[in-house]
PDB file of C-alpha atoms and ligand atoms in Angstrom:
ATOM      1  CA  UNK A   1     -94.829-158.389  28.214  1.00  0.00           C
ATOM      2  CA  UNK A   2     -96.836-160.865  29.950  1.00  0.00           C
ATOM      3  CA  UNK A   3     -99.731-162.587  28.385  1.00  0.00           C
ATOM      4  CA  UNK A   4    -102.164-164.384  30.422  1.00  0.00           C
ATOM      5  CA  UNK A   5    -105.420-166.565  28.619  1.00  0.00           C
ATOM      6  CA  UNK A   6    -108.837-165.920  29.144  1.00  0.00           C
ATOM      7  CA  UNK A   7    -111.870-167.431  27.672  1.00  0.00           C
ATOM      8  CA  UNK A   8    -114.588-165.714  25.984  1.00  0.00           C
ATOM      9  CA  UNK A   9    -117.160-165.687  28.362  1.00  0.00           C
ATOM     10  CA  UNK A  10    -115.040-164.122  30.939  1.00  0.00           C
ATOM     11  CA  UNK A  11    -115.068-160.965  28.963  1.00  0.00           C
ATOM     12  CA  UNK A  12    -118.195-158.226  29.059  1.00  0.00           C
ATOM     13  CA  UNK A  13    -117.535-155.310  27.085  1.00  0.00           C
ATOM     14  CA  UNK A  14    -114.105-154.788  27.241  1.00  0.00           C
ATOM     15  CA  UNK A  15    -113.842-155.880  30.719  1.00  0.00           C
ATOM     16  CA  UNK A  16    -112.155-159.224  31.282  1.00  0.00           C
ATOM     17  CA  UNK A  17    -112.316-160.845  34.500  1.00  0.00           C
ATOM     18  CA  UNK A  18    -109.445-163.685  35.165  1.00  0.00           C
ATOM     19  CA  UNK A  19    -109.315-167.036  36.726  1.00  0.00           C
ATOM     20  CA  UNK A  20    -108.564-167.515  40.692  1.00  0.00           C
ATOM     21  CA  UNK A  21    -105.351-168.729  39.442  1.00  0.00           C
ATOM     22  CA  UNK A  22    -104.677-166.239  36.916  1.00  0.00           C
ATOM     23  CA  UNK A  23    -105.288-163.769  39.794  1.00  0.00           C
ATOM     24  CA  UNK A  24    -103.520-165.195  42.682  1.00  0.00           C
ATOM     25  CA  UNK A  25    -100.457-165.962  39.883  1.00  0.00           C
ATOM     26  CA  UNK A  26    -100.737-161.913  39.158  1.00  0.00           C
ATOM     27  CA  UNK A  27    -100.953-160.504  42.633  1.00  0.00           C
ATOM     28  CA  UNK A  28     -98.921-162.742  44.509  1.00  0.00           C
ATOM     29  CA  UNK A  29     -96.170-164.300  42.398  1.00  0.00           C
ATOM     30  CA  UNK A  30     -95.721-161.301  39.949  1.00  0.00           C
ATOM     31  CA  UNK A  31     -96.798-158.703  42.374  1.00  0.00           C
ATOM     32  CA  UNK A  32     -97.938-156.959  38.928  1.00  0.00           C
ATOM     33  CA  UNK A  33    -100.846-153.728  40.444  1.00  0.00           C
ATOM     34  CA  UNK A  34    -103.273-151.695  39.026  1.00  0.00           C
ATOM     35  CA  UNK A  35    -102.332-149.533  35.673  1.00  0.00           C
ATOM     36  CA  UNK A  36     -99.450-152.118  34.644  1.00  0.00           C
ATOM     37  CA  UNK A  37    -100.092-153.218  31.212  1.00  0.00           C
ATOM     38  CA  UNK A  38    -100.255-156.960  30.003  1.00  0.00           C
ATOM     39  CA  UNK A  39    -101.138-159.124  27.062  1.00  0.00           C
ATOM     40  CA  UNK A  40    -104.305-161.219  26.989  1.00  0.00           C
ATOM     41  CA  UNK A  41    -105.015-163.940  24.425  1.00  0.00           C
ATOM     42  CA  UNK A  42    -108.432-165.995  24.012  1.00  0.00           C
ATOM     43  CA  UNK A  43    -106.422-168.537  21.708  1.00  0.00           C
ATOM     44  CA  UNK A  44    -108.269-167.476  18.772  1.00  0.00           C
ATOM     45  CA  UNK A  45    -105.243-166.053  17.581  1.00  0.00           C
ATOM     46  CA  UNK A  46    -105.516-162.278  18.955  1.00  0.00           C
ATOM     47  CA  UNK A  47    -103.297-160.688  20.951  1.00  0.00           C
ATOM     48  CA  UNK A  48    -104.820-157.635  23.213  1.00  0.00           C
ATOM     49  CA  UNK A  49    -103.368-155.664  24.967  1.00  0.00           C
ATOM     50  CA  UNK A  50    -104.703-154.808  28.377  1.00  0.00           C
ATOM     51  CA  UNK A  51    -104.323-152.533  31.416  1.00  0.00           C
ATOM     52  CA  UNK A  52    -105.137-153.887  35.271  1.00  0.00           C
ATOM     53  CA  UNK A  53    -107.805-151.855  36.212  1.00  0.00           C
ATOM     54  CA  UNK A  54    -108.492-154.078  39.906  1.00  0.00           C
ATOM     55  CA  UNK A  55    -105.838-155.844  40.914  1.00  0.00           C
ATOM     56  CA  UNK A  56    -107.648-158.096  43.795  1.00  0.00           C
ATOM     57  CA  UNK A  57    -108.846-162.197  43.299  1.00  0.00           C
ATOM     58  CA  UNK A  58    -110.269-161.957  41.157  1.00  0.00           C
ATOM     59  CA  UNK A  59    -107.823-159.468  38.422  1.00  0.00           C
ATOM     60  CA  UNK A  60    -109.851-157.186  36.103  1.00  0.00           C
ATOM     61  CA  UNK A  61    -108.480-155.599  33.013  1.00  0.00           C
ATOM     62  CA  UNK A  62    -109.570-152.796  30.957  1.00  0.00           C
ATOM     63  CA  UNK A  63    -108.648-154.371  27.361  1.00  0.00           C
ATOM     64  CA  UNK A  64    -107.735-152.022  24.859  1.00  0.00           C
ATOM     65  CA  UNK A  65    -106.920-152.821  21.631  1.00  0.00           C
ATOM     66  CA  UNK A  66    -106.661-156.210  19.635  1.00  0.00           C
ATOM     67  CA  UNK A  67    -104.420-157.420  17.032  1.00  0.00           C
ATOM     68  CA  UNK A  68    -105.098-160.844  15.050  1.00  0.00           C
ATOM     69  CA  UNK A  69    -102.026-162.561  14.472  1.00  0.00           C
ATOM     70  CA  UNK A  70    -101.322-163.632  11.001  1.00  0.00           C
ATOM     71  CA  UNK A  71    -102.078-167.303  10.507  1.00  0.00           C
ATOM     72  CA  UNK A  72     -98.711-169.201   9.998  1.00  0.00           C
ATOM     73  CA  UNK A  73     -97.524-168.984   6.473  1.00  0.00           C
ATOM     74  CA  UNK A  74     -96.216-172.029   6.973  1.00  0.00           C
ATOM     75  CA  UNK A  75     -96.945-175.442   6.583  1.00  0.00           C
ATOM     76  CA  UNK A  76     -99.270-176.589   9.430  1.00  0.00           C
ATOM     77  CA  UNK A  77     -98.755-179.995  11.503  1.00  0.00           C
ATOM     78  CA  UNK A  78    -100.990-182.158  12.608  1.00  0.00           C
ATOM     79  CA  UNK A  79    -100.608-185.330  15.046  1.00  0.00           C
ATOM     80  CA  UNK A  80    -102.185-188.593  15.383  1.00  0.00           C
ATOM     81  CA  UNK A  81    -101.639-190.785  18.374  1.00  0.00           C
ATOM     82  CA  UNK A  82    -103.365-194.228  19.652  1.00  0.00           C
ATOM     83  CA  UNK A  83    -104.689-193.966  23.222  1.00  0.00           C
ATOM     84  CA  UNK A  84    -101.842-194.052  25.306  1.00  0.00           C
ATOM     85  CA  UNK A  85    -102.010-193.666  28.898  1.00  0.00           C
ATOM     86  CA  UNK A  86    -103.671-190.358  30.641  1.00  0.00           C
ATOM     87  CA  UNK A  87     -99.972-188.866  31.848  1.00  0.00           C
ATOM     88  CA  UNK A  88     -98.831-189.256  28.592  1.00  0.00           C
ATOM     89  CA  UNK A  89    -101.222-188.070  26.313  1.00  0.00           C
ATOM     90  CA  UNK A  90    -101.163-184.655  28.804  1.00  0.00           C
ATOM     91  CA  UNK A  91     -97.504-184.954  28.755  1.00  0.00           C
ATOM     92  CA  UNK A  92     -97.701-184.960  24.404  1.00  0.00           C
ATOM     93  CA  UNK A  93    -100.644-182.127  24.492  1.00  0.00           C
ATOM     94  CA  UNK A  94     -98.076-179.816  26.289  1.00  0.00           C
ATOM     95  CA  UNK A  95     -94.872-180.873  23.826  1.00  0.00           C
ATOM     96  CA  UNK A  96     -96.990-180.798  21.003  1.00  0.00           C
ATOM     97  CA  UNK A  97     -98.725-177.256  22.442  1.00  0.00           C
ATOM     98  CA  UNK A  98     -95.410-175.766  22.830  1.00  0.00           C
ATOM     99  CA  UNK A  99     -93.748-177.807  18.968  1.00  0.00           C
ATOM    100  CA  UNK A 100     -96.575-175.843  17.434  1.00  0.00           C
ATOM    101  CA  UNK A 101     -98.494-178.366  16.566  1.00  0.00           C
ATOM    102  CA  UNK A 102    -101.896-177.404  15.203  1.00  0.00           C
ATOM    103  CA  UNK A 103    -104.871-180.236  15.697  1.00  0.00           C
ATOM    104  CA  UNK A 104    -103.980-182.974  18.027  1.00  0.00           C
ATOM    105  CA  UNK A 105    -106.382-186.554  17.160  1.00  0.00           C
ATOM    106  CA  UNK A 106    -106.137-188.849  19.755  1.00  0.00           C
ATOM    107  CA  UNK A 107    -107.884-192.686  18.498  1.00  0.00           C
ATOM    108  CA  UNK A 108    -108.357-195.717  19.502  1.00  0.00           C
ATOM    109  CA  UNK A 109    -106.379-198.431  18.230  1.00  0.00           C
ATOM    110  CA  UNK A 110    -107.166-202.175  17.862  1.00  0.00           C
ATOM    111  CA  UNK A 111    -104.394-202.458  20.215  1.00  0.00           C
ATOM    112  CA  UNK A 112    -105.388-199.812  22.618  1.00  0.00           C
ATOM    113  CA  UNK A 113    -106.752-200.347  25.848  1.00  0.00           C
ATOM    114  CA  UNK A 114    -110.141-200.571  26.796  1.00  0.00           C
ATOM    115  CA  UNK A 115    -109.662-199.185  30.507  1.00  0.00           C
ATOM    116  CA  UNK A 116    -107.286-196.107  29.067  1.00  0.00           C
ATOM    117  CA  UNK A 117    -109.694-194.655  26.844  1.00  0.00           C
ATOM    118  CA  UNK A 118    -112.440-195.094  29.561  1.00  0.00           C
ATOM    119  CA  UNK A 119    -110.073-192.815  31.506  1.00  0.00           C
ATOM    120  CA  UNK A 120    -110.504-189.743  29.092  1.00  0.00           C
ATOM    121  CA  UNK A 121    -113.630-189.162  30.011  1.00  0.00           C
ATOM    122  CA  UNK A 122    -113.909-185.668  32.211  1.00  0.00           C
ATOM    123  CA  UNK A 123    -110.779-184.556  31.176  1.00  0.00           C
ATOM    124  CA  UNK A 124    -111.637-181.838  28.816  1.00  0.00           C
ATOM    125  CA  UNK A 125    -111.120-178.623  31.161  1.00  0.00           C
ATOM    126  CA  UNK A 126    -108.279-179.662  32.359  1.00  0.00           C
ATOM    127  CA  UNK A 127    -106.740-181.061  28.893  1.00  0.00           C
ATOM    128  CA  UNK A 128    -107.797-177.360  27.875  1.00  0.00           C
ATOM    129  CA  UNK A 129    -105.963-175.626  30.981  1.00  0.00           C
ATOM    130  CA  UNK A 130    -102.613-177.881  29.667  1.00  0.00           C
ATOM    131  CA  UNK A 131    -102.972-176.291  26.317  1.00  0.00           C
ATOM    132  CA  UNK A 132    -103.663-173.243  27.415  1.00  0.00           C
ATOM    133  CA  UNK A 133    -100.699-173.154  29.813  1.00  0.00           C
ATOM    134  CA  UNK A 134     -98.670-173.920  27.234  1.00  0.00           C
ATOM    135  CA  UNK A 135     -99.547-171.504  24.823  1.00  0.00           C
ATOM    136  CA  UNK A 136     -98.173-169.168  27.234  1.00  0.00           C
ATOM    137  CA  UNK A 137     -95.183-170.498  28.110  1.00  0.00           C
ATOM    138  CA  UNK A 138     -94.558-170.428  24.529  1.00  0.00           C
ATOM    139  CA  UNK A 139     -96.032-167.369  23.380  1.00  0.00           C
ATOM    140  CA  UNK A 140     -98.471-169.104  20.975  1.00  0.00           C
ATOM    141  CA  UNK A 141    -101.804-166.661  20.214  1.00  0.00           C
ATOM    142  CA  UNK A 142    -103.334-169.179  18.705  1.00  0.00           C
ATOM    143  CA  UNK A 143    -103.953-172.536  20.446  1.00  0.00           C
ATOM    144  CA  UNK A 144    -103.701-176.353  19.154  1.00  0.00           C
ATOM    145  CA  UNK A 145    -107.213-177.819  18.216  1.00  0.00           C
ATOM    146  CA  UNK A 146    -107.608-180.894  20.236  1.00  0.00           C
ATOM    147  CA  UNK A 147    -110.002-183.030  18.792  1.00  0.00           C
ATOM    148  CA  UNK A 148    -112.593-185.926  20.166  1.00  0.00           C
ATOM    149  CA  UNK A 149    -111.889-188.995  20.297  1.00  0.00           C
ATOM    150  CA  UNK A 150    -111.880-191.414  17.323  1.00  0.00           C
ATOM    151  CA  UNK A 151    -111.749-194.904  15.869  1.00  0.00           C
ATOM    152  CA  UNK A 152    -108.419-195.800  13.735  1.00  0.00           C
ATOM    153  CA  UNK A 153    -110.899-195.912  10.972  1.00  0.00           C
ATOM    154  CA  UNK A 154    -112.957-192.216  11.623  1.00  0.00           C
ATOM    155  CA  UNK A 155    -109.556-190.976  11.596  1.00  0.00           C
ATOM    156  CA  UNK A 156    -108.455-192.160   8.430  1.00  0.00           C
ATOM    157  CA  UNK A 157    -111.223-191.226   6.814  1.00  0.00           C
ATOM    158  CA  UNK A 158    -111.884-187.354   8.368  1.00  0.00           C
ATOM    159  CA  UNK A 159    -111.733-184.809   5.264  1.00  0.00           C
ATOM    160  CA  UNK A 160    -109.099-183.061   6.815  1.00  0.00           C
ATOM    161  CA  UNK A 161    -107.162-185.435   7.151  1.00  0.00           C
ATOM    162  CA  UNK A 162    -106.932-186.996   3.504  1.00  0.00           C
ATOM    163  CA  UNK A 163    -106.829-183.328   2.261  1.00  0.00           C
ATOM    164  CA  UNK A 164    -103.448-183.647   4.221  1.00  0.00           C
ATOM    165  CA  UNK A 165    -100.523-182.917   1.421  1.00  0.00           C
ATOM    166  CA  UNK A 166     -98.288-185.323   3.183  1.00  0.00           C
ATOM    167  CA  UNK A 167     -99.103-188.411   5.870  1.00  0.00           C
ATOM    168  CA  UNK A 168     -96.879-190.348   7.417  1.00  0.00           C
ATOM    169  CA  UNK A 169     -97.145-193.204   9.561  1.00  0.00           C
ATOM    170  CA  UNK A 170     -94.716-194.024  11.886  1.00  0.00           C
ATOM    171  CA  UNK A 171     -94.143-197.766  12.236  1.00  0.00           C
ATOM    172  CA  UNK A 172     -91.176-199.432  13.835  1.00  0.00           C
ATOM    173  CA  UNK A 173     -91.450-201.955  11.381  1.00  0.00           C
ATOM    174  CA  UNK A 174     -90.149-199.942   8.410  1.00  0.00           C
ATOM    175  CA  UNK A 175     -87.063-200.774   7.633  1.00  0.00           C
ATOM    176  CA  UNK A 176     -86.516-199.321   4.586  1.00  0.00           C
ATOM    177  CA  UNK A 177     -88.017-195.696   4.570  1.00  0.00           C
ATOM    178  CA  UNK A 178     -86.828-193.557   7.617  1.00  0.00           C
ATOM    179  CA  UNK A 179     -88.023-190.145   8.712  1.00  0.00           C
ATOM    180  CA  UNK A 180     -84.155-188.801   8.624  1.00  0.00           C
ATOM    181  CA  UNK A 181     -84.753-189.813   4.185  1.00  0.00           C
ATOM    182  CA  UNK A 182     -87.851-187.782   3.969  1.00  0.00           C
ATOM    183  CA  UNK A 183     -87.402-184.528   1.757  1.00  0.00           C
ATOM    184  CA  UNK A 184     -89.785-182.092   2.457  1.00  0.00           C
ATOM    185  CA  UNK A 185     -90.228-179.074   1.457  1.00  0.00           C
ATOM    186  CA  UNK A 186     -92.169-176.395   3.345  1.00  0.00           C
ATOM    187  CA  UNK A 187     -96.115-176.101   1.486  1.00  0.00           C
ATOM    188  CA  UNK A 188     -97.311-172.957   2.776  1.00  0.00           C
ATOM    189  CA  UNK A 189    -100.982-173.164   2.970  1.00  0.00           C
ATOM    190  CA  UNK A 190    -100.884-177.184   3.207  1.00  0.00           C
ATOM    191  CA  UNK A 191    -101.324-179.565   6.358  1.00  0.00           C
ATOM    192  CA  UNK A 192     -98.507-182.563   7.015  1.00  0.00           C
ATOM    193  CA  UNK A 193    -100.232-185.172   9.383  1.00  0.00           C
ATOM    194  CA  UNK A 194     -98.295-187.924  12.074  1.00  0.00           C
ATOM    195  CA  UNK A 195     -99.635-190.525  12.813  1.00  0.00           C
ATOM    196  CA  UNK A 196     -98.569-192.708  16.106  1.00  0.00           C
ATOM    197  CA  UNK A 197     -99.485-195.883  17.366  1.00  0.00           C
ATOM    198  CA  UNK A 198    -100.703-196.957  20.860  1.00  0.00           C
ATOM    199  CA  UNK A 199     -97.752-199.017  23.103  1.00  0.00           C
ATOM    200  CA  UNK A 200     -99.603-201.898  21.524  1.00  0.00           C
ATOM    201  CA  UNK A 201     -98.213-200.153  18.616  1.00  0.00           C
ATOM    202  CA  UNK A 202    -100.230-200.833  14.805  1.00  0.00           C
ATOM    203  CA  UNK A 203    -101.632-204.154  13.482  1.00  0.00           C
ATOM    204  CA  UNK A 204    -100.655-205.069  10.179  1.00  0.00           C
ATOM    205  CA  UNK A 205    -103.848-204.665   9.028  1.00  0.00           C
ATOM    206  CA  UNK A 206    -104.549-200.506  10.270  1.00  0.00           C
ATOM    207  CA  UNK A 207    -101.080-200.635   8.702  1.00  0.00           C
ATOM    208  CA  UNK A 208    -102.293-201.685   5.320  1.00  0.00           C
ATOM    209  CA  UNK A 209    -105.431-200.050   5.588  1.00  0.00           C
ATOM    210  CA  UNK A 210    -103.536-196.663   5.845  1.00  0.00           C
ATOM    211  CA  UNK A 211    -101.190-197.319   2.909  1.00  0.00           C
ATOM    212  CA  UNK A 212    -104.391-198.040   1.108  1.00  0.00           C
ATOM    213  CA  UNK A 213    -105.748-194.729   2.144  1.00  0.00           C
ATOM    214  CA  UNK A 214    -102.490-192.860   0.828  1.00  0.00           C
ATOM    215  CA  UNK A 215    -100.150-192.820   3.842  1.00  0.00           C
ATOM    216  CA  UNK A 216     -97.056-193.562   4.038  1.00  0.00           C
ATOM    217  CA  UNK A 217     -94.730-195.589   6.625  1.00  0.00           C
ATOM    218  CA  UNK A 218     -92.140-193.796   8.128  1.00  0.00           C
ATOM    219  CA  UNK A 219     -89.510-195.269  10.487  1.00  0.00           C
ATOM    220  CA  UNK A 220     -87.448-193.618  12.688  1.00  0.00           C
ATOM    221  CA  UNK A 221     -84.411-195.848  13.548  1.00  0.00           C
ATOM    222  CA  UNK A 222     -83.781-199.247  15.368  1.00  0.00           C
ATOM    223  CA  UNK A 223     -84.974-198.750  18.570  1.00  0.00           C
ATOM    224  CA  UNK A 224     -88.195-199.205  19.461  1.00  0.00           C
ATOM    225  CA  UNK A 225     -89.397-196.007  21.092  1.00  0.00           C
ATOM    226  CA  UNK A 226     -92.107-195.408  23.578  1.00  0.00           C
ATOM    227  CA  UNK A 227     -94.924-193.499  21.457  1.00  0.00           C
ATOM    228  CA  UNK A 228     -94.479-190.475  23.605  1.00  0.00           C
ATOM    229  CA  UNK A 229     -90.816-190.357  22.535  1.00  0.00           C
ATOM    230  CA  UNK A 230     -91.597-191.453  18.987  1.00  0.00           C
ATOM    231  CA  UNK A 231     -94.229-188.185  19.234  1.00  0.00           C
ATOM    232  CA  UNK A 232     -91.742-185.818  20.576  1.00  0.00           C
ATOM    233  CA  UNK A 233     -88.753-186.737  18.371  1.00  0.00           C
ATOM    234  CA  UNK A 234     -90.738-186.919  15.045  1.00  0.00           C
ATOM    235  CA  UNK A 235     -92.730-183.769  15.344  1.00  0.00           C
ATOM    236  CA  UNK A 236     -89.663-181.773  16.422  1.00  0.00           C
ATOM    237  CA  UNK A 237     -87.804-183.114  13.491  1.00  0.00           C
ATOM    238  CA  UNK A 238     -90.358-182.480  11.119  1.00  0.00           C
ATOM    239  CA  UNK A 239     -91.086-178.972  12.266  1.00  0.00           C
ATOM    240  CA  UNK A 240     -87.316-178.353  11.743  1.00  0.00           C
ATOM    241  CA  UNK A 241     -87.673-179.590   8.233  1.00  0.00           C
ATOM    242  CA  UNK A 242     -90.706-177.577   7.690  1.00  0.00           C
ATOM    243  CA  UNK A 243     -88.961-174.568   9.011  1.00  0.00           C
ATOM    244  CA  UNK A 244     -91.471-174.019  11.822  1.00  0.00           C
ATOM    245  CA  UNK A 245     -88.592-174.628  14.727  1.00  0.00           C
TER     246      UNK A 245
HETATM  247  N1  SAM B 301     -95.615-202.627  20.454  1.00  0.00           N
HETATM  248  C1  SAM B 301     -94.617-202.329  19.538  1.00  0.00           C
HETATM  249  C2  SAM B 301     -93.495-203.339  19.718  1.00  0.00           C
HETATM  250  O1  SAM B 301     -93.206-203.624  20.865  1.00  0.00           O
HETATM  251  O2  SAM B 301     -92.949-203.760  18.729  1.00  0.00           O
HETATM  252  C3  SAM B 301     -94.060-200.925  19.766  1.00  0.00           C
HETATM  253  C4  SAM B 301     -95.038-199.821  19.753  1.00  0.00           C
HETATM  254  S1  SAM B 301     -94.271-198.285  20.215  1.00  0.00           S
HETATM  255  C5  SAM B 301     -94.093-198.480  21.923  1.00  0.00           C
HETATM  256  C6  SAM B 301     -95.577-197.133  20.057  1.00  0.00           C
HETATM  257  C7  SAM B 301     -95.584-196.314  18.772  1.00  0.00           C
HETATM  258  O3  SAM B 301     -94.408-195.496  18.692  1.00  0.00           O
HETATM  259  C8  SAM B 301     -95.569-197.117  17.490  1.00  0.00           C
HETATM  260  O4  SAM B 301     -96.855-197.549  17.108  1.00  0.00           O
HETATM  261  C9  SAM B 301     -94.979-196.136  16.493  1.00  0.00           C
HETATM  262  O5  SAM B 301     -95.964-195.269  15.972  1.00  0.00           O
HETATM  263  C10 SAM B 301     -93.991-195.342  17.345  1.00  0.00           C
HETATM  264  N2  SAM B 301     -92.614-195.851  17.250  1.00  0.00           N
HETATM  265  C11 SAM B 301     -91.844-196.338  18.237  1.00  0.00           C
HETATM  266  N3  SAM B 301     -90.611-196.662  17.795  1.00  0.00           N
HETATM  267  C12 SAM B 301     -90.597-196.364  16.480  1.00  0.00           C
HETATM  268  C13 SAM B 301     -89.620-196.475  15.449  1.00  0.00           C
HETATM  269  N4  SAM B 301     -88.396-196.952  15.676  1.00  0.00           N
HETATM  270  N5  SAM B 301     -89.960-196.063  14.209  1.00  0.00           N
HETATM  271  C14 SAM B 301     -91.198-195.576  13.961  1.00  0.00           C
HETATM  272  N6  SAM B 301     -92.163-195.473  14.865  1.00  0.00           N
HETATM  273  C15 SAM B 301     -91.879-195.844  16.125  1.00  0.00           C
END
């Protein structure tokens, strides 16, 4: 079935009215009319199901019943990563979208770049439509929480974070502890956190203060990856361990 996102305030009663895009994407490209059922989700983690009631720009539904998803038994990821630039970090909010990642953090480093993280700003609705569009591809009900903007040291300290059961901080310094070593065991009910660094990478010292805080330094090989890489190949291997693949 096809599922299509809306956001709250486009709904009144149980009428929901979609996007432009949404509509033009269901009239023109699907060719999908009036009567022909489809799936909405708001990303809260309910999945209705809904009936085209006017199929013109914009679409109208008729929603008619509503059924919450069951939050993940599993063990839920989140991901840490330094300010990297704008194509990237929209590049990892998709992968990590689609890896089922569940809060994305991005922070500033001491080694990231002043003009980068000036070029966040005005992002949100369309760092929201990237989620969103990949919650779709992927069939995810419930979308990834992407959080504002923090110092390596906010971050550290957030209570959701330390309350994480396992954190692990990739360095490309560790020689001795590699992400391929780590056991883990699924912990249903418990958060695992990543943590990335910008391309500047981590200074000793955020390294240090970390380990101080109760992470731990994770490696993941010789080469020196570029942190989108390190991002994509650590969370899928870790969601594979955690048996969320
Ligand atoms: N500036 C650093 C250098 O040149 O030595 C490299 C930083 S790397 C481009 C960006 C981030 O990716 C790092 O902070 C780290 O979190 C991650 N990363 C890259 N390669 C890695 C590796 N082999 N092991 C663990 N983490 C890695």
């Amino acid at each position: 079935m096809r599922r299509f996102f809306f956001q709250r305030e486009q709904r009144q009663g149980n009428i929901v009215t979609l996007s432009r895009s949404e509509s033009r994407h269901i009239c023109r490209v699907l060719r999908l009319g009036e009567g022909q059922s489809v799936e909405l989700v708001d990303g809260s983690g309910v999945v209705y199901s809904a009936v085209i009631s006017e199929a013109g720009e914009p679409v109208r539904l008729a929603v008619q019943e509503g059924h919450l998803q069951p939050q993940s038994a599993g063990t839920e990821l989140l991901v840490g990563v330094g300010a990297i630039k704008v194509k990237k970090i929209e590049l990892l909010l998709q992968k990590c979208t689609e890896l089922g990642v569940t809060g994305f953090y991005p922070f500033v480093g001491s080694r990231s770049q002043g003009n980068l993280i000036r070029q966040y700003g005005g992002k949100d609705e369309r760092w929201r439509r990237i989620i969103e569009e990949a919650c779709k591809q992927s069939l995810r009900p419930r979308s990834m929480d992407l959080y504002e903007m923090v110092s390596f040291a906010e971050l550290i300290a957030l209570p959701e974070v330390q309350r994480s059961a396992a954190r692990l901080l990739f360095w490309e310094k560790e020689r001795d502890t590699s992400l391929a070593a780590w056991q883990v065991e699924p912990m249903p009910g418990n958060t695992v956190m990543l943590l990335f660094g910008p391309e500047g990478g981590f200074t000793e010292q955020e390294v240090t203060d970390a380990v101080r805080a109760g992470w731990r330094t994770v490696g993941l090989g010789k080469r020196i990856l570029r942190a989108e890489t390190a991002v994509i190949a650590a969370v899928s291997i870790v969601q594979h361990h955690l048996g969320n693949m």
